[in-house]
Tab-separated table of C-alpha atoms in Angstrom:
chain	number	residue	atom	x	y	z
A	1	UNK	CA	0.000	0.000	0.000
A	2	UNK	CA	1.671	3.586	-0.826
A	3	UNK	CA	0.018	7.048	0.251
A	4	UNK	CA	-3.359	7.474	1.927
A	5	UNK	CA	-5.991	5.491	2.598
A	6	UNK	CA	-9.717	6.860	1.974
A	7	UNK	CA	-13.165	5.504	2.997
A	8	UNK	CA	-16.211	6.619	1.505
A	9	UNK	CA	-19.106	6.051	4.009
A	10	UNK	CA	-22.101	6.323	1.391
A	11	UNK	CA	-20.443	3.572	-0.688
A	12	UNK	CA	-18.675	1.792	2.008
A	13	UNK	CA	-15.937	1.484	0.313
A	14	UNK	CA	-12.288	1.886	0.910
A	15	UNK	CA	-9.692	3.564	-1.858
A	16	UNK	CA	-5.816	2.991	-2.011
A	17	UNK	CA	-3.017	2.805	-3.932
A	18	UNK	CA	0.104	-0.212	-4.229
A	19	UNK	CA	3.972	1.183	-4.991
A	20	UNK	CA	6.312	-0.037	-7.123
A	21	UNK	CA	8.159	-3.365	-6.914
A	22	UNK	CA	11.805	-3.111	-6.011
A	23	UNK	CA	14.156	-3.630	-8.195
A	24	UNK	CA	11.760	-1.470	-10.211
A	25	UNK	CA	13.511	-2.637	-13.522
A	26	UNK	CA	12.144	-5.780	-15.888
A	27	UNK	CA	16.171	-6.088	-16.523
A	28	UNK	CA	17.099	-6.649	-13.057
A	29	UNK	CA	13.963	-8.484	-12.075
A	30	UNK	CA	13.928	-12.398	-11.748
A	31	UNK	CA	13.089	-13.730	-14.967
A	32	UNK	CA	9.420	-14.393	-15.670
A	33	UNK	CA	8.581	-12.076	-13.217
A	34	UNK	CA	5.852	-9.252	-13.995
A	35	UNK	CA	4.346	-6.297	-12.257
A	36	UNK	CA	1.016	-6.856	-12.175
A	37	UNK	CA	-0.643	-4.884	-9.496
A	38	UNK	CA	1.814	-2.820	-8.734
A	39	UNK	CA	1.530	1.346	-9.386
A	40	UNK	CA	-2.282	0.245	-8.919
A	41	UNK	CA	-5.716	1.905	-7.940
A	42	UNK	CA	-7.754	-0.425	-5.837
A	43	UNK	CA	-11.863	0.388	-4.229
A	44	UNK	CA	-12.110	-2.641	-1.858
A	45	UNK	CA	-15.002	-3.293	0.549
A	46	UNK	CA	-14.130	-2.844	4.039
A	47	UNK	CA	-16.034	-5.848	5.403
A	48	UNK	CA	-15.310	-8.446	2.923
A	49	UNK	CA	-12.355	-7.795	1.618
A	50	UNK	CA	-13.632	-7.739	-1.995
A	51	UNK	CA	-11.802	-5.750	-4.859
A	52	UNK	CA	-14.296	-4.166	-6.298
A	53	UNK	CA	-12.365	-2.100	-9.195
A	54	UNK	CA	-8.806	-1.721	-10.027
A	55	UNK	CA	-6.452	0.179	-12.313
A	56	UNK	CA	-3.185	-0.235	-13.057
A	57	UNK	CA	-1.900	3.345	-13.660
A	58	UNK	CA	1.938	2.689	-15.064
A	59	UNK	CA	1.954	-0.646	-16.286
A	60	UNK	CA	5.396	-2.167	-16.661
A	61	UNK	CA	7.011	0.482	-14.751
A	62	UNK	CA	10.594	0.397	-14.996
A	63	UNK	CA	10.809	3.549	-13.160
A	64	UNK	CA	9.887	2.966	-9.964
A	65	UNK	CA	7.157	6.270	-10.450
A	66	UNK	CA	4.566	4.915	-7.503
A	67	UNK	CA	2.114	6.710	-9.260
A	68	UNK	CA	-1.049	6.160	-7.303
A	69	UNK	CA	-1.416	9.219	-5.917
A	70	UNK	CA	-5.742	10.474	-5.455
């Protein structure tokens, strides 16, 4: 999880963001490996657990950005 975490009490429904993976670079990365879910929007239901929606801002980031700011 990276940055704040909001909750939205009509909706019941909690917002937050994932960082980066470290090393941040595909090249230095074990082979195979991916970044899925990383640099990531998530709306997850407080009580369940359940993702609701999700969106990968920077896919393949190779930057390290962690962008998942609000």
């Amino acid at each position: 999880m990276w940055g704040q975490i909001t909750y939205d009490p009509e909706l019941d429904m909690v917002y937050y963001g994932s960082s980066g993976v470290g090393p941040a670079s595909e090249t230095s990365a074990t082979c195979g490996r991916h970044h899925g879910g990383t640099d990531t929007r998530f709306a997850v239901r407080p009580k369940t657990g359940e993702v609701v929606w999700k969106h990968q801002v920077l896919p393949r980031d190779n930057w390290d950005q962690e962008c998942t700011f609000e």
